[in-house]
Each structure stands twice: as structure tokens, then as C-alpha cells.
Amino acid sequence: MPTWGMGGCSVFLEINDLNTYYGPSHVLQGISLTVAKGEIVALLGRNGMGKSTTLKTIMGLAKPKSGQVVFQGNSIFGNPPHKVSMAGIGYVPEERRIFPNLSVEDNLLIGVKGGVIDQSNPDAWTLEKMYEVFPSLKKRRTNKGANLSGGEQQMLAIGRALMGNPSLLLVDEPTEGLAPIIVEAVRDILAEINKMGVSILLVEHNLNVAMSLAHRVYLMGKAHIGFVGTVKELDNNPDARAQYLEV
Amino acid sequence: MSPVTAMYVAQAIHGLTYGMLLFLVASGLTLIFGMMGILNLAHASFFMLSAYFCYQVVAWTDSFWIALILAPIGTGLVGIIVERFLLRKVQKLGLGHIGDLLLTLGIALVISEAVKTIWGTESHQVLIPPSLQGLVTVAGLEYPIYRLFIIGLSLVILGALAFILFKTRLGMIIRAAVSDRDMVSALGINMPRVFMFVFGVGTLMAGVAGVAAAPMLTVFPGLADQIGLDAFVVVVVGGFGSLLGAVVVSLFLGELNSFGIQFIPRLAPVLVFLFMALVLSFKPMGFFGERDE
């Protein structure tokens, strides 16, 4: 696994001093982080620290109060979700949030931006390509989203986001509640997507999955970032692990 | 056909007519609630507004057919303006349901007072167009052509709505948004624009119902009272956001109303509410409710 210091790589997503409130509670207190092109960055920490809120704030699903969110050189701070998505960021939410009343195929097609697959772009995702990567979805393509297993729903949530050809994926707890063998499959898929050139900002409870995928790691304490470093640096820092991860 | 059978059939068609009108009103109400969580208290007012537009257009042009096209479009435009410039602003304030309820209640009051100021408090007659006047005889049963026309018109609109919802990308987006609108917008879809469209179509359909009802019920300031309440019952009993629920329960209420008046006239006004109370005690989310919050 290569280690990606920020020095040599271009900054892709940059967050500076981000503050978000839910009503009176200050749930993100000055979060700063970066994701480089081609990088997988894991955002780890205990429950309720603000990891999911960080992803939601980037996506425009939670309103930030102050700070900066810059993606590919353009500010997307405070933009509504559809604009963030159109800028090239895909979202794979916690608990998958598959549309239960739509078929598997419609769940994928709804992710196609503007409704038309870009045939002129050879790298654009098509249904055929999607079914090659996710053969289990092909078998279930006429089933309703509600009738899928947890693992299939997770694959579908990832596939749905990919249909929009994002250059950065925000992935929230992709292995939660899945059987170990499916956890492996999800891990492998994320690695494969990253090899295709998609950067990933990953929130994950399963430390093995996170550490095996990520190039760099941020540890979150209550509403703030407590540690930044490569996976190797985190390995060599038992204090940080004890402070931010161990229960 | 024996006289008794004929009475039953006539009563059933009667109920079907009202049920169809009710569906046109209730389907918009349920879609707007399903997608945005907004209970639009002004929805039935759009039904009434369209009936007044119809009266006015007929007065100007002497043509019911022109009114049938222009009045619902005008009503839909008013709906779009309300959504774009009022509802969307109030939603941004983050007041939750109370903001939507106060705003739509206010709009209902404004429409109610506006029609009185503009057209007065008396009833206005809209004549059935000559081609739809009179009775038609089917299997020995005489029935008003105009009521059959309403059923046909509603079926056409129901078909168009079903086509949009189940055969187009827009429909796919609307169905997805009923279960999770934030997720839809995170896929790059401009939800405010989709919602403006749905609000417009919802008010337009209420407008079609208003025009269709005008010649039967006459046009007066309390026109929307009964259908507004009934549409609310349809949405609650059918399940908030469920179009299938709206169809089934509208037709059922139409028949309940029609046969209730025939057989137990004293109880007829409360039958609808008895029915709602009964359903809710067993199925609190309604028959086809998809939301589980």
C-alpha cells in the first residue's frame, strides 16, 4: 500500500475550518481536511463525533455556518446537494438509502446525471459496465430495492452513485451490518473503484477495512479532528488509537 | 333492468363521478405531501378558484371547452407562483410543519376572501355545454351525459398521470422522492424544480376537477368545503404519499357517500369520518402508507 503524503499530490477536496450546527448544538467545530486526487482518505472515530455530519455537510445535506469547502478549485460551500453532485461528488450514505419502491435498474438509472448516459465518453458508466462489476445486481435487476439483502443494497448504493461518474465518492459506513464475506467484497469493490481513478473519502467503523484501504487517516474526537497521518503513522501511534478509537 | 337494479347502478355511477373528482383533488394533495411533507391546506381552494376561473372564462368567451383548458392552466400557474415565491421561502426559514400549515391556511383564507370580493357571495351558474346536456340510455337506464363525461375526463387524466409516473424519468424521480427526497437531490437532481412542477401539476388537477364540478354544483364561496375535507380523509386513509391509496379510497368514498345518502341519509355526513376513525385504529399509516416516520 503506497503512502500518499500531501506534498506530491494535487489537492482535490479541501475543507477549512468548517462549522456546522444542528439547532443549538455545534456538531462540527472547525474541521479541516484534504483529499488528493486518486487518494482514499478514511475518517475514523467513535460514534457521535461528527463523521457522518462531515460527509453530509460536504454534500450539502447539512448546512454549514462558516468555513470553506473547495472541490477542484471551486468553492462548493453551502451549495445545495444537486449542485455538489453535479460538480462531481458522489454520495453513498449510511444505511444505503436505496429507493425501496424502485427496481434495481431504476435505482441505478436515477443516478445518471440528466438522465442520458454520455456515449461519447468511453469511461462513462453504463448499465452493462455496472453489471460486469456487480453481477449480483444483474440477476436482481427487476426486483424492487426493498427486496434486496443488505449486501446487495450496499452494492446498489455504490453503483447508483457511480452512475453519475463522480471523481470523488463520499462513502459512509459501507460495511455496517454486513456478513464478513460481504464486508470483504465491499472492500474489494472500493479498492477497484479507486484504481479506476475515483478518490474516496471513507467513514468506516471496521478498522481493518479502513486501514487496508486508506492512504491517509483522520481521527475525529468530539466535533474536531484529533489526528492526521498515514496508515503507517497511525500504526506507530498507540496513544492516538487509544484516545480516538478504542472504546 | 329492473327498477331496483337500475337504482343501484345509477347510484353507483353517481358515486363514481364524485369519487373521480375526489381523486383529481386528492392525488395532488397526496403527492405534495409525499414528496415534501407539506400538508397543503390551500389545496381545495385551488379547486374552487378554478371553478371561478371557469365561470369567468365562460362569461367572456361563452365556451365551456375554452374554460376547461384555460381555467386549470391558470390555477396551475397560481400554484407555481405560490410554491416558488411563498412556500419555498417559508420552508427555508426552517419552521417545520407549522410554517407550511400557517402559510397554506393563510393562502386558503386569501383565496376565499378574494373570490368573494371579486365575484360576490352569491352562487354563479355555469351551463353544461349543449353537446353534454341531456340523458343517455344504456341498457334501459337513463343517465346524465355530463356525469359520464366527468368520469371519462378523469380517466384520461388518471391515465396521463400514471404514464408520467411509471413510464418517464420524471415519474421515477417523483416516486423515489416520495421515499427519500434528500437522497434524490444528492444524485444531482434539482429537487426544488421537480417540486415546483409537482405542485403545479397537483393544483392543475385540482383545477380540472373544479371546472368539471362547476356546472353540477354551481360556483359559490363554500364550494371547496366538502371536497376539501373528503380529500384530506382520502390522503390520511389511503396513506400519505400513496397514489394507489388515493385512487382506491377516493372511489370508495364516492360510493360510500352516494349509497350513504340513499340508505342512511341521517348518518351520511359522518360516515366518512367514522370510516377514517375505523381505518386509523387498525392501520395508523393508512392502507398504502409507505412512510414509516
Coordinates of C-alpha atoms in Angstrom, one line a residue:
Chain A
M1 CA 0.0 0.0 0.0
P2 CA 1.6 3.3 -1.0
T3 CA 1.7 6.1 1.4
W4 CA 0.5 9.4 0.0
G5 CA 2.0 12.4 1.6
M6 CA 0.1 15.5 0.6
G7 CA 3.3 17.1 -0.7
G8 CA 3.5 15.5 -4.1
C9 CA -0.2 15.3 -4.9
S10 CA -2.7 18.0 -6.1
V11 CA -5.4 18.8 -3.5
F12 CA -8.7 17.7 -4.9
L13 CA -11.0 18.4 -2.0
E14 CA -10.1 20.9 0.6
I15 CA -12.0 21.7 3.7
N16 CA -11.0 24.5 6.0
D17 CA -12.3 25.4 9.4
L18 CA -15.8 24.0 8.8
N19 CA -18.5 24.7 11.3
T20 CA -21.9 23.1 11.3
Y21 CA -24.8 23.4 13.8
Y22 CA -27.8 21.2 14.4
G23 CA -30.1 23.7 16.0
P24 CA -28.1 25.0 19.0
S25 CA -25.6 22.1 19.1
H26 CA -22.2 22.8 17.4
V27 CA -21.6 19.5 15.7
L28 CA -18.6 20.4 13.6
Q29 CA -16.1 22.7 15.3
G30 CA -13.5 23.9 12.8
I31 CA -13.0 20.7 10.8
S32 CA -10.2 20.9 8.2
L33 CA -9.2 18.1 5.9
T34 CA -7.9 17.4 2.4
V35 CA -8.3 14.6 -0.2
A36 CA -5.8 14.4 -3.0
K37 CA -6.6 13.1 -6.5
G38 CA -6.6 9.3 -6.5
E39 CA -6.4 9.1 -2.8
I40 CA -8.5 7.1 -0.3
V41 CA -8.9 9.0 3.0
A42 CA -10.5 7.4 6.0
L43 CA -12.3 9.4 8.6
L44 CA -12.4 7.4 11.8
G45 CA -13.6 7.9 15.3
R46 CA -16.2 6.8 17.8
N47 CA -20.0 7.2 17.4
G48 CA -21.4 10.7 17.5
M49 CA -18.2 12.5 16.8
G50 CA -19.5 14.1 13.6
K51 CA -18.1 11.9 10.9
S52 CA -21.3 11.4 9.0
T53 CA -22.1 15.1 9.5
T54 CA -18.8 16.0 7.9
L55 CA -19.9 14.0 4.8
K56 CA -23.4 15.5 4.9
T57 CA -22.0 19.0 5.1
I58 CA -19.7 18.4 2.1
M59 CA -22.7 17.0 0.2
G60 CA -24.9 20.0 1.1
L61 CA -27.4 17.8 3.1
A62 CA -26.4 19.7 6.3
K63 CA -26.0 23.4 6.2
P64 CA -22.6 24.7 7.3
K65 CA -22.4 28.0 9.1
S66 CA -18.8 29.0 8.3
G67 CA -15.6 27.7 6.7
Q68 CA -14.5 26.7 3.2
V69 CA -15.2 23.7 1.1
V70 CA -13.3 23.8 -2.2
F71 CA -13.6 21.0 -4.8
Q72 CA -11.3 21.0 -7.9
G73 CA -10.6 24.7 -7.3
N74 CA -14.2 25.8 -7.0
S75 CA -16.0 26.7 -3.7
I76 CA -19.0 24.4 -3.1
F77 CA -19.6 25.7 0.4
G78 CA -23.3 25.9 1.2
N79 CA -24.3 24.6 -2.2
P80 CA -27.5 22.5 -2.4
P81 CA -26.9 18.7 -2.9
H82 CA -27.8 18.6 -6.6
K83 CA -25.1 21.2 -7.3
V84 CA -22.5 19.4 -5.2
S85 CA -23.4 16.2 -7.1
M86 CA -23.2 17.9 -10.5
A87 CA -19.7 19.2 -9.5
G88 CA -18.6 15.5 -9.5
I89 CA -19.1 14.3 -5.9
G90 CA -21.0 11.0 -5.4
Y91 CA -22.6 10.0 -2.1
V92 CA -23.1 6.5 -0.7
P93 CA -25.0 7.2 2.5
E94 CA -25.1 5.4 5.8
E95 CA -27.8 2.7 5.8
R96 CA -27.7 2.7 1.9
R97 CA -31.0 4.6 1.4
I98 CA -32.0 2.6 -1.6
F99 CA -35.3 3.7 -3.1
P100 CA -37.4 0.7 -1.9
N101 CA -40.2 1.1 -4.4
L102 CA -38.0 1.4 -7.5
S103 CA -36.5 -1.6 -9.3
V104 CA -32.7 -2.2 -9.0
E105 CA -32.3 -1.0 -12.6
D106 CA -34.3 2.2 -11.9
N107 CA -32.2 2.8 -8.7
L108 CA -29.1 2.8 -11.0
L109 CA -30.7 4.8 -13.8
I110 CA -31.9 7.6 -11.4
G111 CA -28.2 8.2 -10.7
V112 CA -27.4 9.1 -14.3
K113 CA -27.0 12.8 -14.5
G114 CA -29.5 14.5 -16.8
G115 CA -31.0 11.0 -17.4
V116 CA -28.8 10.3 -20.5
I117 CA -25.7 8.2 -20.5
D118 CA -22.8 10.0 -22.1
Q119 CA -22.0 7.7 -25.0
S120 CA -19.2 9.9 -26.3
N121 CA -17.2 9.3 -23.1
P122 CA -15.7 5.8 -23.1
D123 CA -15.1 6.0 -19.4
A124 CA -18.7 6.8 -18.5
W125 CA -20.5 4.2 -16.5
T126 CA -23.2 2.2 -18.4
L127 CA -25.6 -0.4 -17.2
E128 CA -23.6 -3.1 -18.9
K129 CA -20.4 -2.0 -17.3
M130 CA -22.1 -1.8 -13.9
Y131 CA -23.5 -5.3 -14.2
E132 CA -20.0 -6.6 -15.0
V133 CA -18.7 -5.1 -11.8
F134 CA -21.8 -6.1 -9.8
P135 CA -23.0 -9.4 -11.3
S136 CA -25.4 -9.9 -8.3
L137 CA -27.3 -6.7 -9.3
K138 CA -27.8 -8.0 -12.8
K139 CA -29.6 -11.1 -11.6
R140 CA -31.8 -8.9 -9.4
R141 CA -32.3 -6.0 -11.8
T142 CA -36.1 -6.2 -12.0
N143 CA -36.5 -6.7 -8.2
K144 CA -37.6 -3.8 -6.0
G145 CA -34.9 -2.2 -3.9
A146 CA -36.8 -3.2 -0.8
N147 CA -36.3 -6.9 -1.6
L148 CA -32.6 -6.9 -1.7
S149 CA -30.3 -8.2 1.0
G150 CA -28.1 -5.8 3.0
G151 CA -25.0 -6.6 0.9
E152 CA -26.9 -6.2 -2.4
Q153 CA -28.3 -2.9 -1.2
Q154 CA -24.8 -1.7 -0.4
M155 CA -23.6 -2.7 -3.8
L156 CA -26.6 -0.9 -5.3
A157 CA -25.9 2.2 -3.3
I158 CA -22.3 2.3 -4.6
G159 CA -23.4 1.5 -8.1
R160 CA -26.1 4.2 -8.0
A161 CA -23.5 6.8 -7.0
L162 CA -21.1 5.6 -9.7
M163 CA -23.7 6.0 -12.5
G164 CA -23.2 9.8 -12.1
N165 CA -19.5 9.3 -12.9
P166 CA -18.2 11.1 -9.8
S167 CA -14.5 11.8 -9.4
L168 CA -14.8 11.8 -5.6
L169 CA -17.0 9.4 -3.6
L170 CA -18.2 10.1 -0.1
V171 CA -18.8 6.7 1.5
D172 CA -20.5 6.4 4.9
E173 CA -20.2 3.1 6.8
P174 CA -20.3 0.8 3.8
T175 CA -19.7 -2.4 5.8
E176 CA -22.1 -1.8 8.7
G177 CA -24.2 -4.8 9.5
L178 CA -22.9 -7.0 6.7
A179 CA -21.6 -10.6 7.0
P180 CA -17.8 -10.9 7.0
I181 CA -17.6 -12.3 3.4
I182 CA -19.7 -9.4 2.1
V183 CA -17.5 -7.0 4.0
E184 CA -14.6 -8.3 2.0
A185 CA -16.5 -7.9 -1.2
V186 CA -17.4 -4.3 -0.5
R187 CA -13.8 -3.6 0.5
D188 CA -12.6 -5.1 -2.8
I189 CA -15.1 -3.1 -4.8
L190 CA -14.0 0.2 -3.2
A191 CA -10.4 -0.7 -3.9
E192 CA -11.2 -1.4 -7.5
I193 CA -13.2 1.8 -7.9
N194 CA -10.2 3.7 -6.5
K195 CA -7.9 2.0 -9.1
M196 CA -10.2 3.4 -11.8
G197 CA -9.3 6.8 -10.6
V198 CA -12.1 7.7 -8.2
S199 CA -10.9 9.4 -5.0
I200 CA -12.7 8.2 -1.8
L201 CA -13.5 9.9 1.5
L202 CA -14.5 7.0 3.7
V203 CA -16.2 6.8 7.1
E204 CA -15.8 3.3 8.5
H205 CA -16.2 1.6 11.8
N206 CA -14.4 -1.6 10.7
L207 CA -10.7 -0.6 11.4
N208 CA -9.3 -3.5 9.4
V209 CA -11.3 -2.4 6.3
A210 CA -10.4 1.3 6.8
M211 CA -6.7 0.6 7.4
S212 CA -6.3 -1.8 4.5
L213 CA -8.0 0.7 2.1
A214 CA -6.9 4.1 3.2
H215 CA -3.8 6.0 2.2
R216 CA -4.3 8.6 4.9
V217 CA -6.4 8.7 8.1
Y218 CA -8.1 11.4 10.1
L219 CA -9.2 10.6 13.6
M220 CA -12.2 12.6 14.9
G221 CA -12.8 13.5 18.5
K222 CA -15.9 15.3 19.6
A223 CA -16.7 17.6 16.6
H224 CA -13.0 18.1 15.8
I225 CA -10.0 16.4 14.1
G226 CA -7.6 14.9 16.6
F227 CA -5.0 13.2 14.4
V228 CA -3.9 13.2 10.8
G229 CA -1.4 10.8 9.3
T230 CA -0.7 7.9 7.0
V231 CA -1.9 4.4 8.0
K232 CA 1.7 3.6 9.0
E233 CA 1.9 6.7 11.2
L234 CA -1.3 5.6 12.9
D235 CA 0.1 2.1 13.4
N236 CA 3.0 3.6 15.2
N237 CA 0.9 5.8 17.4
P238 CA -0.8 3.8 20.0
D239 CA -1.7 6.9 22.0
A240 CA -3.8 8.3 19.2
R241 CA -5.5 5.0 18.7
A242 CA -6.3 4.8 22.4
Q243 CA -7.6 8.3 22.5
Y244 CA -9.8 8.3 19.5
L245 CA -10.7 4.8 18.6
E246 CA -10.6 2.3 21.5
V247 CA -13.8 2.1 23.5
Chain B
M1 CA -83.1 -3.9 -16.0
S2 CA -85.4 -4.0 -13.0
P3 CA -86.1 -0.6 -11.3
V4 CA -84.2 -1.7 -8.2
T5 CA -81.1 -2.7 -10.2
A6 CA -81.3 0.5 -12.2
M7 CA -81.4 2.5 -9.0
Y8 CA -78.3 0.7 -7.7
V9 CA -76.5 1.2 -11.0
A10 CA -77.4 4.8 -11.1
Q11 CA -76.3 5.3 -7.6
A12 CA -73.0 3.6 -8.3
I13 CA -72.3 5.8 -11.3
H14 CA -73.2 8.8 -9.2
G15 CA -70.7 7.7 -6.6
L16 CA -68.1 7.0 -9.2
T17 CA -68.5 10.6 -10.6
Y18 CA -67.8 12.1 -7.2
G19 CA -65.1 9.6 -6.5
M20 CA -63.3 10.6 -9.7
L21 CA -63.5 14.3 -8.9
L22 CA -62.2 13.5 -5.4
F23 CA -59.3 11.6 -6.9
L24 CA -58.3 14.6 -9.0
V25 CA -58.1 16.7 -5.9
A26 CA -56.7 14.1 -3.5
S27 CA -53.9 12.9 -5.8
G28 CA -52.2 16.3 -5.9
L29 CA -52.6 16.6 -2.2
T30 CA -51.0 13.2 -1.5
L31 CA -48.1 13.7 -4.0
I32 CA -47.3 17.1 -2.5
F33 CA -47.3 15.6 1.0
G34 CA -45.4 12.5 0.0
M35 CA -42.6 14.5 -1.7
M36 CA -42.2 17.5 0.5
G37 CA -44.0 16.6 3.7
I38 CA -46.3 19.6 3.2
L39 CA -49.9 19.3 4.1
N40 CA -51.3 21.9 1.7
L41 CA -54.4 23.3 3.4
A42 CA -55.0 25.5 0.4
H43 CA -55.3 22.6 -2.0
A44 CA -59.1 22.6 -2.2
S45 CA -59.1 26.4 -2.5
F46 CA -57.4 25.9 -5.9
F47 CA -60.3 23.6 -6.8
M48 CA -62.7 26.5 -6.0
L49 CA -60.5 29.1 -7.7
S50 CA -60.6 27.1 -10.9
A51 CA -64.3 26.9 -10.8
Y52 CA -64.5 30.7 -10.6
F53 CA -61.9 31.0 -13.4
C54 CA -64.2 28.7 -15.4
Y55 CA -67.2 30.9 -14.6
Q56 CA -65.3 33.9 -15.8
V57 CA -63.9 32.4 -18.9
V58 CA -67.4 31.1 -19.9
A59 CA -68.7 34.6 -19.2
W60 CA -66.1 36.1 -21.6
T61 CA -66.0 33.5 -24.3
D62 CA -69.3 31.6 -23.9
S63 CA -67.3 28.4 -24.3
F64 CA -67.0 25.7 -21.6
W65 CA -64.3 24.0 -23.7
I66 CA -62.0 27.0 -23.6
A67 CA -62.7 27.3 -19.9
L68 CA -61.8 23.6 -19.4
I69 CA -58.4 24.3 -20.9
L70 CA -57.7 27.8 -19.6
A71 CA -59.0 27.7 -16.0
P72 CA -56.9 24.7 -14.9
I73 CA -53.8 26.2 -16.5
G74 CA -54.4 29.5 -14.8
T75 CA -54.9 27.7 -11.5
G76 CA -51.7 25.7 -12.0
L77 CA -49.8 28.9 -12.7
V78 CA -51.1 30.4 -9.5
G79 CA -50.0 27.2 -7.7
I80 CA -46.5 27.5 -9.2
I81 CA -46.3 31.1 -8.1
V82 CA -47.4 30.2 -4.6
E83 CA -44.8 27.4 -4.5
R84 CA -41.9 29.4 -6.0
F85 CA -42.3 32.7 -4.1
L86 CA -44.1 31.8 -0.9
L87 CA -43.8 28.2 0.1
R88 CA -40.2 27.8 -0.8
K89 CA -39.3 30.9 1.2
V90 CA -41.2 29.7 4.2
Q91 CA -39.5 26.3 4.0
K92 CA -36.1 27.9 4.1
L93 CA -37.0 29.5 7.4
G94 CA -36.9 26.1 9.0
L95 CA -40.1 26.4 10.9
G96 CA -41.1 22.8 10.1
H97 CA -44.7 21.8 9.6
I98 CA -46.1 24.8 11.5
G99 CA -44.7 27.2 8.9
D100 CA -46.2 25.2 6.0
L101 CA -49.5 24.9 7.7
L102 CA -49.8 28.6 8.6
L103 CA -48.8 29.7 5.1
T104 CA -51.2 27.3 3.3
L105 CA -54.0 28.2 5.7
G106 CA -53.3 31.8 5.0
I107 CA -53.4 31.2 1.3
A108 CA -56.8 29.4 1.7
L109 CA -58.2 32.4 3.5
V110 CA -56.9 34.8 1.0
I111 CA -58.4 32.8 -1.9
S112 CA -61.7 32.5 0.0
E113 CA -61.9 36.3 0.6
A114 CA -60.6 37.2 -2.9
V115 CA -63.3 35.2 -4.7
K116 CA -66.0 36.9 -2.5
T117 CA -64.5 40.3 -3.3
I118 CA -64.2 39.7 -7.0
W119 CA -67.3 37.6 -7.7
G120 CA -69.5 38.3 -4.8
T121 CA -71.1 35.8 -2.3
E122 CA -73.9 34.6 -4.5
S123 CA -73.9 31.4 -6.5
H124 CA -73.0 31.5 -10.2
Q125 CA -74.4 29.2 -12.7
V126 CA -72.1 27.6 -15.3
L127 CA -74.2 25.9 -18.0
I128 CA -73.4 22.4 -19.2
P129 CA -72.2 22.7 -22.9
P130 CA -75.0 21.8 -25.3
S131 CA -73.2 18.7 -26.5
L132 CA -73.1 17.2 -23.0
Q133 CA -76.6 18.1 -22.0
G134 CA -79.4 15.6 -21.5
L135 CA -79.5 11.9 -20.8
V136 CA -78.1 8.8 -22.4
T137 CA -79.9 5.5 -22.4
V138 CA -77.7 2.5 -21.7
A139 CA -79.4 -0.9 -21.2
G140 CA -82.7 0.7 -20.4
L141 CA -81.0 3.0 -17.8
E142 CA -81.2 6.8 -18.4
Y143 CA -78.1 8.7 -17.2
P144 CA -76.9 12.3 -17.4
I145 CA -74.3 12.5 -20.2
Y146 CA -72.4 15.2 -18.2
R147 CA -71.6 12.8 -15.3
L148 CA -70.3 10.2 -17.7
F149 CA -68.2 12.9 -19.3
I150 CA -66.6 13.7 -15.9
I151 CA -65.8 10.0 -15.4
G152 CA -64.2 9.9 -18.9
L153 CA -62.2 13.1 -18.4
S154 CA -60.9 11.9 -15.0
L155 CA -59.9 8.5 -16.5
V156 CA -57.9 10.4 -19.2
I157 CA -56.1 12.4 -16.6
L158 CA -55.5 9.4 -14.4
G159 CA -54.0 7.6 -17.4
A160 CA -51.8 10.6 -18.2
L161 CA -50.7 10.8 -14.6
A162 CA -49.9 7.0 -14.5
F163 CA -47.9 7.4 -17.7
I164 CA -45.8 10.2 -16.3
L165 CA -45.3 8.4 -13.0
F166 CA -44.4 4.9 -14.3
K167 CA -43.1 5.4 -17.8
T168 CA -40.9 8.6 -17.6
R169 CA -37.7 9.6 -15.8
L170 CA -39.6 12.4 -14.2
G171 CA -42.0 9.9 -12.7
M172 CA -39.2 7.7 -11.5
I173 CA -37.7 10.8 -9.7
I174 CA -41.1 11.6 -8.2
R175 CA -41.6 8.1 -6.9
A176 CA -38.1 8.0 -5.5
A177 CA -38.6 11.4 -3.8
V178 CA -41.7 10.2 -2.1
S179 CA -39.5 7.8 -0.1
D180 CA -36.3 9.9 0.2
R181 CA -36.0 13.3 -1.3
D182 CA -32.6 14.2 0.2
M183 CA -31.1 11.1 -1.4
V184 CA -32.6 12.1 -4.8
S185 CA -31.1 15.5 -4.6
A186 CA -27.7 14.0 -3.7
L187 CA -27.8 12.2 -7.0
G188 CA -27.7 15.6 -8.9
I189 CA -31.5 16.2 -9.3
N190 CA -32.8 19.7 -8.8
M191 CA -35.5 18.9 -6.3
P192 CA -36.9 22.4 -5.9
R193 CA -37.6 22.5 -9.6
V194 CA -39.2 19.0 -9.5
F195 CA -41.3 20.0 -6.6
M196 CA -42.4 23.2 -8.3
F197 CA -43.6 21.0 -11.2
V198 CA -45.4 18.6 -8.9
F199 CA -47.1 21.5 -7.1
G200 CA -48.1 23.0 -10.4
V201 CA -49.5 19.7 -11.7
G202 CA -51.3 19.0 -8.4
T203 CA -53.0 22.4 -8.5
L204 CA -53.8 21.9 -12.2
M205 CA -55.5 18.6 -11.5
A206 CA -57.5 20.2 -8.7
G207 CA -58.3 22.9 -11.3
V208 CA -59.6 20.3 -13.8
A209 CA -61.9 19.0 -11.0
G210 CA -63.0 22.5 -10.2
V211 CA -64.1 23.1 -13.8
A212 CA -65.8 19.7 -14.1
A213 CA -67.7 20.3 -10.9
A214 CA -68.8 23.9 -11.7
P215 CA -71.8 23.1 -13.8
M216 CA -73.0 20.4 -11.3
L217 CA -72.6 22.2 -8.1
T218 CA -72.7 25.9 -9.2
V219 CA -69.9 28.2 -8.2
F220 CA -70.0 29.7 -4.7
P221 CA -67.6 30.6 -1.9
G222 CA -68.1 27.4 0.1
L223 CA -67.7 25.1 -3.0
A224 CA -64.4 23.6 -1.7
D225 CA -65.5 22.8 1.8
Q226 CA -66.8 19.3 1.4
I227 CA -64.4 18.1 -1.2
G228 CA -61.5 19.6 0.8
L229 CA -62.4 17.6 3.9
D230 CA -63.0 14.4 1.9
A231 CA -59.7 14.8 0.0
F232 CA -58.0 15.1 3.4
V233 CA -59.7 11.9 4.5
V234 CA -58.6 10.2 1.3
V235 CA -54.9 11.1 1.9
V236 CA -55.0 10.0 5.5
V237 CA -56.8 6.7 4.9
G238 CA -55.1 5.9 1.6
G239 CA -51.7 6.6 3.2
F240 CA -49.8 9.9 2.9
G241 CA -47.9 10.0 -0.4
S242 CA -49.6 6.9 -1.9
L243 CA -51.2 7.4 -5.3
L244 CA -52.7 4.0 -5.3
G245 CA -54.2 4.7 -1.9
A246 CA -55.7 8.0 -3.4
V247 CA -57.3 6.1 -6.3
V248 CA -58.8 3.3 -4.2
V249 CA -60.0 5.4 -1.3
S250 CA -61.4 8.2 -3.5
L251 CA -63.6 5.7 -5.4
F252 CA -64.6 4.0 -2.2
L253 CA -65.6 7.3 -0.5
G254 CA -67.5 8.3 -3.6
E255 CA -69.6 5.2 -3.3
L256 CA -69.9 5.5 0.5
N257 CA -71.2 9.0 0.0
S258 CA -73.6 8.0 -2.7
F259 CA -75.1 4.9 -1.1
G260 CA -75.0 6.5 2.4
I261 CA -77.2 9.4 1.2
Q262 CA -79.6 6.8 -0.3
F263 CA -79.9 4.4 2.6
I264 CA -79.0 6.2 5.8
P265 CA -79.3 9.9 5.0
R266 CA -79.1 11.0 8.6
L267 CA -75.7 9.3 9.1
A268 CA -74.4 10.1 5.7
P269 CA -72.4 13.3 6.7
V270 CA -70.4 11.5 9.4
L271 CA -69.9 8.2 7.6
V272 CA -66.7 9.4 6.0
F273 CA -65.3 10.3 9.4
L274 CA -66.5 7.1 11.0
F275 CA -64.7 5.2 8.2
M276 CA -61.5 7.2 8.8
A277 CA -61.5 6.6 12.5
L278 CA -62.1 2.9 12.0
V279 CA -59.3 2.6 9.5
L280 CA -56.8 4.6 11.6
S281 CA -57.4 2.5 14.7
F282 CA -56.2 -0.6 12.8
K283 CA -53.8 0.9 10.2
P284 CA -52.4 4.2 11.6
M285 CA -50.4 4.8 8.4
G286 CA -53.4 4.3 6.2
F287 CA -53.9 1.5 3.7
F288 CA -51.0 2.1 1.4
G289 CA -48.8 4.3 3.6
E290 CA -45.1 3.9 2.7
R291 CA -43.7 6.3 5.2
D292 CA -42.6 4.9 8.5
E293 CA -41.7 8.0 10.4

